[in-house]
Amino acid sequence: MIAVLKHELRLYFHSLTAYVFGAFLLVFVGIGAMLYNIQAAVSNFEYVLSFSCLVFVVIVPILTMRVIAEERRQKTDQLLYSLPITTTQVIVGKYLALLAVYLIPLAIICLYPLIFAQFGEVYLPTSYGSILAFFVLGAALIALGVFISSLTENQGFAAGIGVAVILFNYYSVSLAEYVSSTAFGSLVVLCVAVLILAAVINHLTRNENLAYGIGFVLIAGMAVLYFVDSTKFEGLVPDIMTKLSLFERFYAFVNGVFDMTAIVYYLTVILFFLFLSVQSLEKRRYN
Amino acid sequence: MKKKNLPAAGAEAKQAENRKEAESRRKAENRREAENRRKAENRREAENRRARNRNALRGGSYSLLISAVVLAILIAVNVFASALPANLTQYDISSSQLYSITSNTKVVVNALEEDVTIYWIVQSGEEDDIIENLLSRYESLSDHIEVVKRNPDVYPTFAE
């Protein structure tokens, strides 16, 4: 794990990736600090963070696009399989290297509230609470990026999908207002989700009967539930979209609530996507 | 063939015929062999494919199953975390202590002897975060306080 971590770190700092990532993050936070703290003369640093979390849409895919996709394209992933460490250790090593690259610009950002405190009254608990939440939010998005990178061997494709997914997550709360909140609409969306799940099952197991079986059972179950009690489906899809939003939970910190449930949510998202990345690498052993 | 070798021609022709026959026999044999080989190859390939599919089924279903289990555990952790009382999970870090209850309020609330029901009249989906946070704090402060949400769309005459 340490070997993978060292190798990845050397790779990031010998290429432009780490510098481009750090520069983008610092420029965006710098623009935010100029707009809010200097021009508008607001002493709340957390507003800058809530403004600049949009930058994750661009920089997280830049950072994570090559992490596994490039190994696959260059066929060096075969070396990873033959290493005397487990796939989990490979993924965790790579993820820790990404976190280290992310922490360096964040350490510089940590100085900003202290600098501003020299010139006025900055309430530091909110600032640093928000910076901590900003770190965990970014860490969750990086885990998502690692998973997307493990799905393809084309870097550009990984970056494109990553941008689309993170942008969708960013706007999912505003989009939730326009999504059909009727019971029937929710049923249709869930049926489509089940069909996608069945397609994934078919792709993974190469067994059509299993995919048809599971898909049919799930759809039948939902249909029965719909006819028994259709009020359960009302507003379900907008609800799910709001719950899944990573950014929405971050704004609670900006508003001055250090919400442990949000931290738990971010940690579970990290665990889940790293786990899926391991499964995605393991898939090449059997499929 | 030349005319003066005519007597020998018959024997030669026979020989040639024999040779041709042997050749065609050999060819047919070769063909049969090749066909057999191809068949065996096909069979082997089909077997391989079946074995691969079997592998995919075993590996894929294991992977899916364990992913589903992990997802279920993580959802359970999240549900458990959000079910904890607000004063354990949500800390006030705002500069004006916007979400904190002052000690005066705590004294009053702790001295309550009768049950108090706070009706919060709000449309579903329009809840204000600050009020929600504060009410959940009141609720967790004392057993006598209960907060009930009333949607004016569902109960239009409730406030009358």
Short mmCIF file of C-alpha atoms in Angstrom, two decimals:
data_model
loop_
_atom_site.label_atom_id
_atom_site.label_comp_id
_atom_site.label_asym_id
_atom_site.label_seq_id
_atom_site.Cartn_x
_atom_site.Cartn_y
_atom_site.Cartn_z
CA MET A 1 0.00 0.00 0.00
CA ILE A 2 2.81 2.37 0.95
CA ALA A 3 4.65 1.44 -2.26
CA VAL A 4 1.58 2.23 -4.37
CA LEU A 5 1.10 5.48 -2.45
CA LYS A 6 4.72 6.56 -3.01
CA HIS A 7 4.63 5.62 -6.67
CA GLU A 8 1.41 7.55 -7.27
CA LEU A 9 2.68 10.60 -5.40
CA ARG A 10 5.86 10.63 -7.49
CA LEU A 11 3.73 10.36 -10.62
CA TYR A 12 1.50 13.29 -9.64
CA PHE A 13 4.34 15.60 -8.74
CA HIS A 14 6.47 14.71 -11.76
CA SER A 15 3.58 15.46 -14.10
CA LEU A 16 1.38 18.53 -14.22
CA THR A 17 -1.68 16.95 -12.60
CA ALA A 18 -1.04 17.92 -8.98
CA TYR A 19 -0.02 21.46 -9.92
CA VAL A 20 -3.00 22.05 -12.23
CA PHE A 21 -5.37 20.72 -9.57
CA GLY A 22 -3.85 22.84 -6.82
CA ALA A 23 -3.69 25.96 -9.00
CA PHE A 24 -7.34 25.67 -10.03
CA LEU A 25 -8.50 25.20 -6.45
CA LEU A 26 -6.41 28.09 -5.14
CA VAL A 27 -7.43 30.44 -7.97
CA PHE A 28 -11.11 29.74 -7.43
CA VAL A 29 -10.95 30.10 -3.66
CA GLY A 30 -8.83 33.23 -4.18
CA ILE A 31 -11.47 34.77 -6.46
CA GLY A 32 -14.13 33.89 -3.88
CA ALA A 33 -12.11 35.45 -1.06
CA MET A 34 -11.59 38.59 -3.14
CA LEU A 35 -15.31 38.89 -3.95
CA TYR A 36 -16.69 38.18 -0.47
CA ASN A 37 -14.00 39.07 2.05
CA ILE A 38 -12.26 41.95 0.35
CA GLN A 39 -14.73 43.65 -1.99
CA ALA A 40 -17.95 42.96 -0.11
CA ALA A 41 -16.02 43.17 3.20
CA VAL A 42 -17.83 40.20 4.76
CA SER A 43 -15.88 38.52 7.53
CA ASN A 44 -17.32 35.05 6.96
CA PHE A 45 -14.81 32.83 5.21
CA GLU A 46 -17.37 30.00 4.93
CA TYR A 47 -19.26 31.92 2.21
CA VAL A 48 -16.14 31.69 0.06
CA LEU A 49 -16.15 27.90 0.43
CA SER A 50 -19.83 27.60 -0.44
CA PHE A 51 -19.12 29.73 -3.52
CA SER A 52 -16.07 27.77 -4.59
CA CYS A 53 -17.37 24.23 -4.13
CA LEU A 54 -18.57 24.53 -7.73
CA VAL A 55 -14.91 24.19 -8.78
CA PHE A 56 -15.02 20.50 -7.82
CA VAL A 57 -17.06 19.89 -10.96
CA VAL A 58 -13.95 20.65 -13.03
CA ILE A 59 -10.97 19.75 -10.87
CA VAL A 60 -11.99 16.42 -9.38
CA PRO A 61 -12.35 14.72 -12.80
CA ILE A 62 -9.02 16.27 -13.87
CA LEU A 63 -7.36 14.72 -10.84
CA THR A 64 -9.01 11.31 -10.94
CA MET A 65 -9.49 10.63 -14.65
CA ARG A 66 -6.21 8.81 -15.16
CA VAL A 67 -5.90 6.98 -11.85
CA ILE A 68 -7.11 3.60 -13.11
CA ALA A 69 -8.12 4.28 -16.72
CA GLU A 70 -4.53 5.01 -17.70
CA GLU A 71 -3.25 1.82 -16.06
CA ARG A 72 -5.69 -0.12 -18.15
CA ARG A 73 -4.82 1.62 -21.38
CA GLN A 74 -1.10 1.04 -20.87
CA LYS A 75 -1.81 -2.53 -19.68
CA THR A 76 0.14 -1.81 -16.50
CA ASP A 77 -2.89 -2.90 -14.48
CA GLN A 78 -1.69 -6.47 -15.08
CA LEU A 79 1.32 -5.60 -12.95
CA LEU A 80 -1.06 -4.43 -10.23
CA TYR A 81 -2.83 -7.79 -10.25
CA SER A 82 0.46 -9.63 -9.89
CA LEU A 83 1.67 -7.53 -6.96
CA PRO A 84 1.86 -9.38 -3.64
CA ILE A 85 -0.81 -7.06 -2.18
CA THR A 86 -4.58 -7.21 -2.42
CA THR A 87 -6.63 -5.08 -4.81
CA THR A 88 -8.07 -3.26 -1.80
CA GLN A 89 -4.58 -2.12 -0.81
CA VAL A 90 -3.90 -0.91 -4.36
CA ILE A 91 -7.09 1.17 -4.38
CA VAL A 92 -6.55 2.54 -0.87
CA GLY A 93 -2.95 3.46 -1.74
CA LYS A 94 -4.07 5.31 -4.86
CA TYR A 95 -6.86 7.04 -2.93
CA LEU A 96 -4.52 8.19 -0.16
CA ALA A 97 -2.16 9.64 -2.78
CA LEU A 98 -5.09 11.60 -4.25
CA LEU A 99 -6.04 12.85 -0.78
CA ALA A 100 -2.46 14.01 -0.20
CA VAL A 101 -2.53 15.95 -3.47
CA TYR A 102 -5.83 17.49 -2.37
CA LEU A 103 -4.61 18.33 1.13
CA ILE A 104 -1.69 20.50 -0.01
CA PRO A 105 -3.76 23.38 -1.50
CA LEU A 106 -6.21 22.95 1.37
CA ALA A 107 -3.41 23.51 3.89
CA ILE A 108 -2.72 26.84 2.16
CA ILE A 109 -6.43 27.71 2.27
CA CYS A 110 -6.39 27.01 6.01
CA LEU A 111 -4.17 30.08 6.42
CA TYR A 112 -6.72 32.47 4.85
CA PRO A 113 -9.05 32.85 7.88
CA LEU A 114 -6.00 33.52 10.07
CA ILE A 115 -4.79 36.19 7.65
CA PHE A 116 -8.22 37.83 7.54
CA ALA A 117 -8.41 37.65 11.34
CA GLN A 118 -5.51 40.10 11.45
CA PHE A 119 -7.71 42.76 9.86
CA GLY A 120 -11.05 42.21 11.50
CA GLU A 121 -13.17 39.83 13.47
CA VAL A 122 -13.42 36.43 11.85
CA TYR A 123 -15.41 33.80 13.71
CA LEU A 124 -12.95 30.92 13.39
CA PRO A 125 -15.09 27.90 14.49
CA THR A 126 -17.44 28.34 11.53
CA SER A 127 -14.55 28.92 9.14
CA TYR A 128 -12.59 25.87 10.19
CA GLY A 129 -15.69 23.71 10.60
CA SER A 130 -16.59 24.58 7.02
CA ILE A 131 -13.04 23.91 5.80
CA LEU A 132 -13.20 20.47 7.42
CA ALA A 133 -16.54 19.81 5.73
CA PHE A 134 -15.09 21.13 2.46
CA PHE A 135 -12.27 18.59 2.79
CA VAL A 136 -14.65 15.68 3.43
CA LEU A 137 -16.92 16.79 0.56
CA GLY A 138 -13.94 16.84 -1.81
CA ALA A 139 -12.76 13.46 -0.50
CA ALA A 140 -16.18 11.95 -1.25
CA LEU A 141 -16.15 13.39 -4.78
CA ILE A 142 -12.61 12.04 -5.35
CA ALA A 143 -13.79 8.55 -4.32
CA LEU A 144 -16.59 8.89 -6.88
CA GLY A 145 -14.01 9.95 -9.49
CA VAL A 146 -11.82 6.92 -8.74
CA PHE A 147 -14.79 4.64 -9.31
CA ILE A 148 -15.68 6.31 -12.62
CA SER A 149 -12.06 6.02 -13.74
CA SER A 150 -12.10 2.29 -12.99
CA LEU A 151 -15.00 1.75 -15.39
CA THR A 152 -13.24 2.71 -18.60
CA GLU A 153 -9.82 2.70 -20.21
CA ASN A 154 -10.28 6.08 -21.85
CA GLN A 155 -9.16 9.05 -19.75
CA GLY A 156 -11.28 11.56 -21.65
CA PHE A 157 -14.32 9.41 -21.22
CA ALA A 158 -13.68 9.10 -17.48
CA ALA A 159 -13.30 12.88 -17.18
CA GLY A 160 -16.46 13.58 -19.21
CA ILE A 161 -18.60 11.17 -17.22
CA GLY A 162 -17.09 12.54 -13.99
CA VAL A 163 -17.98 16.14 -14.89
CA ALA A 164 -21.51 15.12 -15.85
CA VAL A 165 -22.10 13.12 -12.66
CA ILE A 166 -20.70 15.79 -10.31
CA LEU A 167 -22.57 18.57 -12.12
CA PHE A 168 -25.78 16.57 -11.84
CA ASN A 169 -25.10 16.09 -8.15
CA TYR A 170 -24.48 19.83 -7.76
CA TYR A 171 -27.79 20.78 -9.34
CA SER A 172 -29.81 17.78 -8.17
CA VAL A 173 -31.60 19.76 -5.46
CA SER A 174 -32.72 22.47 -7.88
CA LEU A 175 -33.60 19.83 -10.47
CA ALA A 176 -35.63 17.91 -7.88
CA GLU A 177 -38.26 20.68 -8.02
CA TYR A 178 -38.88 19.98 -11.69
CA VAL A 179 -38.96 16.20 -11.46
CA SER A 180 -42.40 14.65 -11.41
CA SER A 181 -43.43 14.17 -7.79
CA THR A 182 -46.59 12.19 -8.56
CA ALA A 183 -46.75 8.58 -7.46
CA PHE A 184 -46.94 7.29 -11.03
CA GLY A 185 -43.93 9.35 -12.13
CA SER A 186 -41.88 7.92 -9.28
CA LEU A 187 -42.98 4.40 -10.21
CA VAL A 188 -41.84 4.93 -13.82
CA VAL A 189 -38.45 6.33 -12.75
CA LEU A 190 -37.91 3.43 -10.33
CA CYS A 191 -38.85 0.91 -13.07
CA VAL A 192 -36.23 2.47 -15.35
CA ALA A 193 -33.70 2.21 -12.51
CA VAL A 194 -34.56 -1.49 -12.11
CA LEU A 195 -34.07 -2.06 -15.85
CA ILE A 196 -30.63 -0.45 -15.63
CA LEU A 197 -29.83 -2.65 -12.62
CA ALA A 198 -30.92 -5.73 -14.59
CA ALA A 199 -28.65 -4.68 -17.48
CA VAL A 200 -25.73 -4.37 -15.05
CA ILE A 201 -26.52 -7.82 -13.62
CA ASN A 202 -26.62 -9.27 -17.12
CA HIS A 203 -23.30 -7.63 -17.98
CA LEU A 204 -21.60 -8.87 -14.82
CA THR A 205 -22.93 -12.42 -14.62
CA ARG A 206 -23.49 -13.15 -18.36
CA ASN A 207 -26.66 -14.87 -17.25
CA GLU A 208 -29.85 -13.56 -18.85
CA ASN A 209 -32.18 -15.66 -16.74
CA LEU A 210 -30.84 -14.20 -13.51
CA ALA A 211 -31.11 -10.63 -14.83
CA TYR A 212 -34.66 -11.16 -16.13
CA GLY A 213 -35.64 -12.89 -12.90
CA ILE A 214 -34.37 -10.17 -10.56
CA GLY A 215 -35.69 -7.37 -12.78
CA PHE A 216 -39.11 -8.97 -13.04
CA VAL A 217 -39.37 -9.66 -9.28
CA LEU A 218 -38.39 -6.07 -8.41
CA ILE A 219 -40.81 -4.49 -10.90
CA ALA A 220 -43.62 -6.80 -9.82
CA GLY A 221 -42.93 -5.97 -6.18
CA MET A 222 -43.07 -2.24 -6.88
CA ALA A 223 -46.26 -2.59 -8.92
CA VAL A 224 -47.93 -4.48 -6.07
CA LEU A 225 -46.77 -1.85 -3.57
CA TYR A 226 -48.09 0.88 -5.88
CA PHE A 227 -51.56 -0.64 -6.07
CA VAL A 228 -51.69 -1.31 -2.34
CA ASP A 229 -50.52 2.11 -1.18
CA SER A 230 -49.65 4.62 -3.88
CA THR A 231 -49.09 7.46 -1.39
CA LYS A 232 -45.72 5.88 -0.51
CA PHE A 233 -44.47 6.79 -3.98
CA GLU A 234 -45.54 10.43 -3.84
CA GLY A 235 -42.53 12.74 -4.07
CA LEU A 236 -40.17 9.78 -3.76
CA VAL A 237 -37.84 10.67 -6.64
CA PRO A 238 -37.32 14.35 -5.64
CA ASP A 239 -36.76 13.11 -2.08
CA ILE A 240 -34.10 10.63 -3.18
CA MET A 241 -32.41 13.28 -5.34
CA THR A 242 -32.25 15.69 -2.40
CA LYS A 243 -30.95 12.98 -0.06
CA LEU A 244 -28.21 11.93 -2.47
CA SER A 245 -26.91 15.46 -2.99
CA LEU A 246 -23.43 15.81 -1.51
CA PHE A 247 -23.35 19.58 -1.89
CA GLU A 248 -26.66 20.25 -0.12
CA ARG A 249 -25.32 18.75 3.11
CA PHE A 250 -22.26 20.96 2.89
CA TYR A 251 -24.40 24.13 3.03
CA ALA A 252 -25.56 23.16 6.54
CA PHE A 253 -21.96 23.66 7.73
CA VAL A 254 -21.81 27.02 5.98
CA ASN A 255 -24.98 28.04 7.82
CA GLY A 256 -23.32 27.25 11.14
CA VAL A 257 -24.38 23.70 12.02
CA PHE A 258 -21.63 21.12 12.37
CA ASP A 259 -23.70 18.14 11.31
CA MET A 260 -22.20 14.78 12.25
CA THR A 261 -24.81 12.92 10.18
CA ALA A 262 -23.47 14.67 7.08
CA ILE A 263 -19.91 13.62 7.99
CA VAL A 264 -21.14 10.04 8.42
CA TYR A 265 -22.85 10.31 5.03
CA TYR A 266 -19.66 11.52 3.33
CA LEU A 267 -17.63 8.73 4.93
CA THR A 268 -20.11 6.10 3.79
CA VAL A 269 -20.01 7.53 0.26
CA ILE A 270 -16.20 7.28 0.29
CA LEU A 271 -16.33 3.69 1.56
CA PHE A 272 -18.98 2.67 -0.94
CA PHE A 273 -17.23 4.03 -4.02
CA LEU A 274 -13.82 2.67 -2.99
CA PHE A 275 -15.48 -0.69 -2.44
CA LEU A 276 -17.09 -0.49 -5.89
CA SER A 277 -13.71 0.39 -7.43
CA VAL A 278 -12.20 -2.73 -5.86
CA GLN A 279 -15.09 -4.79 -7.27
CA SER A 280 -14.60 -3.15 -10.65
CA LEU A 281 -10.91 -4.13 -10.67
CA GLU A 282 -11.72 -7.63 -9.43
CA LYS A 283 -14.22 -7.99 -12.26
CA ARG A 284 -11.38 -8.44 -14.77
CA ARG A 285 -10.38 -11.62 -12.97
CA TYR A 286 -13.62 -13.37 -13.78
CA ASN A 287 -15.20 -11.49 -16.70
CA MET B 1 2.21 -39.66 -74.00
CA LYS B 2 4.17 -40.79 -77.04
CA LYS B 3 2.78 -43.30 -79.58
CA LYS B 4 5.75 -45.79 -79.53
CA ASN B 5 5.40 -46.50 -75.88
CA LEU B 6 1.90 -47.74 -76.44
CA PRO B 7 2.30 -51.25 -74.91
CA ALA B 8 3.64 -49.78 -71.75
CA ALA B 9 0.99 -47.10 -71.79
CA GLY B 10 -1.67 -49.33 -70.27
CA ALA B 11 0.45 -50.19 -67.26
CA GLU B 12 1.50 -46.60 -66.85
CA ALA B 13 -2.07 -45.40 -67.03
CA LYS B 14 -3.00 -47.92 -64.37
CA GLN B 15 -0.15 -46.72 -62.21
CA ALA B 16 -1.21 -43.13 -62.69
CA GLU B 17 -4.74 -44.07 -61.81
CA ASN B 18 -3.56 -45.81 -58.68
CA ARG B 19 -1.52 -42.83 -57.77
CA LYS B 20 -4.46 -40.51 -58.32
CA GLU B 21 -6.69 -42.71 -56.26
CA ALA B 22 -4.20 -42.80 -53.40
CA GLU B 23 -3.86 -39.08 -53.61
CA SER B 24 -7.60 -38.47 -53.51
CA ARG B 25 -7.87 -40.90 -50.60
CA ARG B 26 -5.17 -39.03 -48.80
CA LYS B 27 -6.88 -35.74 -49.53
CA ALA B 28 -10.20 -36.99 -48.24
CA GLU B 29 -8.46 -38.25 -45.15
CA ASN B 30 -6.80 -34.90 -44.65
CA ARG B 31 -10.10 -33.17 -45.12
CA ARG B 32 -11.76 -35.42 -42.60
CA GLU B 33 -8.95 -34.88 -40.17
CA ALA B 34 -9.11 -31.12 -40.58
CA GLU B 35 -12.84 -31.22 -40.06
CA ASN B 36 -12.42 -33.30 -36.94
CA ARG B 37 -9.82 -30.92 -35.70
CA ARG B 38 -12.09 -27.96 -36.38
CA LYS B 39 -14.95 -29.66 -34.60
CA ALA B 40 -12.77 -30.44 -31.61
CA GLU B 41 -11.61 -26.86 -31.60
CA ASN B 42 -15.17 -25.60 -31.72
CA ARG B 43 -16.10 -27.94 -28.95
CA ARG B 44 -13.17 -26.77 -26.89
CA GLU B 45 -14.04 -23.15 -27.57
CA ALA B 46 -17.66 -23.68 -26.60
CA GLU B 47 -16.48 -25.39 -23.46
CA ASN B 48 -14.17 -22.49 -22.75
CA ARG B 49 -16.97 -20.04 -23.31
CA ARG B 50 -19.20 -22.02 -21.01
CA ALA B 51 -16.46 -22.13 -18.39
CA ARG B 52 -15.94 -18.39 -18.78
CA ASN B 53 -19.66 -17.79 -18.41
CA ARG B 54 -19.71 -20.04 -15.38
CA ASN B 55 -16.84 -18.01 -13.96
CA ALA B 56 -18.64 -14.78 -14.78
CA LEU B 57 -21.80 -16.04 -13.12
CA ARG B 58 -19.94 -17.10 -10.01
CA GLY B 59 -17.74 -14.00 -9.78
CA GLY B 60 -20.45 -11.58 -10.89
CA SER B 61 -23.12 -12.82 -8.55
CA TYR B 62 -20.67 -12.88 -5.65
CA SER B 63 -19.60 -9.32 -6.46
CA LEU B 64 -23.20 -8.12 -6.79
CA LEU B 65 -24.27 -9.84 -3.60
CA ILE B 66 -21.43 -8.43 -1.53
CA SER B 67 -22.02 -4.96 -3.03
CA ALA B 68 -25.68 -5.16 -2.06
CA VAL B 69 -24.72 -6.23 1.47
CA VAL B 70 -22.23 -3.37 1.81
CA LEU B 71 -24.79 -0.88 0.46
CA ALA B 72 -27.38 -2.15 2.94
CA ILE B 73 -24.94 -1.83 5.85
CA LEU B 74 -23.97 1.71 4.83
CA ILE B 75 -27.62 2.77 4.48
CA ALA B 76 -28.33 1.27 7.89
CA VAL B 77 -25.43 3.26 9.39
CA ASN B 78 -26.82 6.45 7.85
CA VAL B 79 -30.35 5.78 9.06
CA PHE B 80 -29.00 5.05 12.54
CA ALA B 81 -26.95 8.27 12.54
CA SER B 82 -29.90 10.41 11.47
CA ALA B 83 -32.12 8.78 14.12
CA LEU B 84 -29.84 10.01 16.91
CA PRO B 85 -31.12 13.08 18.81
CA ALA B 86 -30.06 16.42 17.35
CA ASN B 87 -28.05 17.54 20.37
CA LEU B 88 -25.70 14.59 19.87
CA THR B 89 -25.10 14.99 16.16
CA GLN B 90 -25.44 18.68 15.39
CA TYR B 91 -23.11 21.17 16.97
CA ASP B 92 -23.64 24.89 16.79
CA ILE B 93 -20.65 26.59 15.16
CA SER B 94 -22.42 29.80 14.14
CA SER B 95 -20.98 33.08 15.40
CA SER B 96 -24.24 34.30 17.03
CA GLN B 97 -25.04 30.86 18.52
CA LEU B 98 -28.11 30.81 16.31
CA TYR B 99 -28.92 27.18 16.98
CA SER B 100 -28.19 27.05 20.69
CA ILE B 101 -30.65 27.25 23.56
CA THR B 102 -29.78 29.66 26.35
CA SER B 103 -29.62 28.54 29.97
CA ASN B 104 -32.79 30.52 30.82
CA THR B 105 -34.78 28.46 28.32
CA LYS B 106 -33.25 25.26 29.68
CA VAL B 107 -34.37 26.13 33.21
CA VAL B 108 -37.93 26.80 32.04
CA VAL B 109 -38.09 23.69 29.91
CA ASN B 110 -36.67 21.43 32.59
CA ALA B 111 -39.23 22.73 35.09
CA LEU B 112 -42.15 21.76 32.86
CA GLU B 113 -44.64 19.49 34.55
CA GLU B 114 -47.34 19.33 31.93
CA ASP B 115 -47.03 18.02 28.42
CA VAL B 116 -46.65 20.70 25.79
CA THR B 117 -47.33 20.11 22.15
CA ILE B 118 -45.76 22.55 19.71
CA TYR B 119 -47.63 22.64 16.43
CA TRP B 120 -45.43 23.66 13.55
CA ILE B 121 -47.64 24.78 10.66
CA VAL B 122 -45.62 24.40 7.51
CA GLN B 123 -46.08 23.10 4.00
CA SER B 124 -44.18 19.90 3.31
CA GLY B 125 -40.89 20.63 1.57
CA GLU B 126 -40.91 24.28 2.71
CA GLU B 127 -39.43 23.68 6.16
CA ASP B 128 -36.97 26.29 7.38
CA ASP B 129 -33.68 24.72 8.48
CA ILE B 130 -33.18 27.07 11.43
CA ILE B 131 -36.66 26.46 12.86
CA GLU B 132 -36.42 22.74 12.30
CA ASN B 133 -33.09 22.61 14.09
CA LEU B 134 -34.32 24.69 17.02
CA LEU B 135 -37.56 22.70 17.44
CA SER B 136 -35.70 19.40 17.41
CA ARG B 137 -33.45 20.79 20.14
CA TYR B 138 -36.48 21.73 22.25
CA GLU B 139 -37.90 18.28 21.69
CA SER B 140 -34.74 16.51 22.81
CA LEU B 141 -34.43 18.77 25.86
CA SER B 142 -37.51 17.56 27.69
CA ASP B 143 -39.84 14.57 27.63
CA HIS B 144 -42.80 16.89 28.07
CA ILE B 145 -42.33 18.64 24.74
CA GLU B 146 -43.61 17.18 21.51
CA VAL B 147 -43.31 18.85 18.13
CA VAL B 148 -46.03 18.05 15.59
CA LYS B 149 -45.83 19.16 11.99
CA ARG B 150 -49.13 20.26 10.42
CA ASN B 151 -49.34 20.81 6.72
CA PRO B 152 -51.89 23.58 5.95
CA ASP B 153 -52.56 21.95 2.57
CA VAL B 154 -53.72 18.80 4.30
CA TYR B 155 -55.37 20.50 7.34
CA PRO B 156 -56.56 23.88 5.97
CA THR B 157 -58.78 24.64 8.99
CA PHE B 158 -56.31 23.59 11.66
CA ALA B 159 -55.27 27.11 12.71
CA GLU B 160 -58.85 28.39 13.12
#
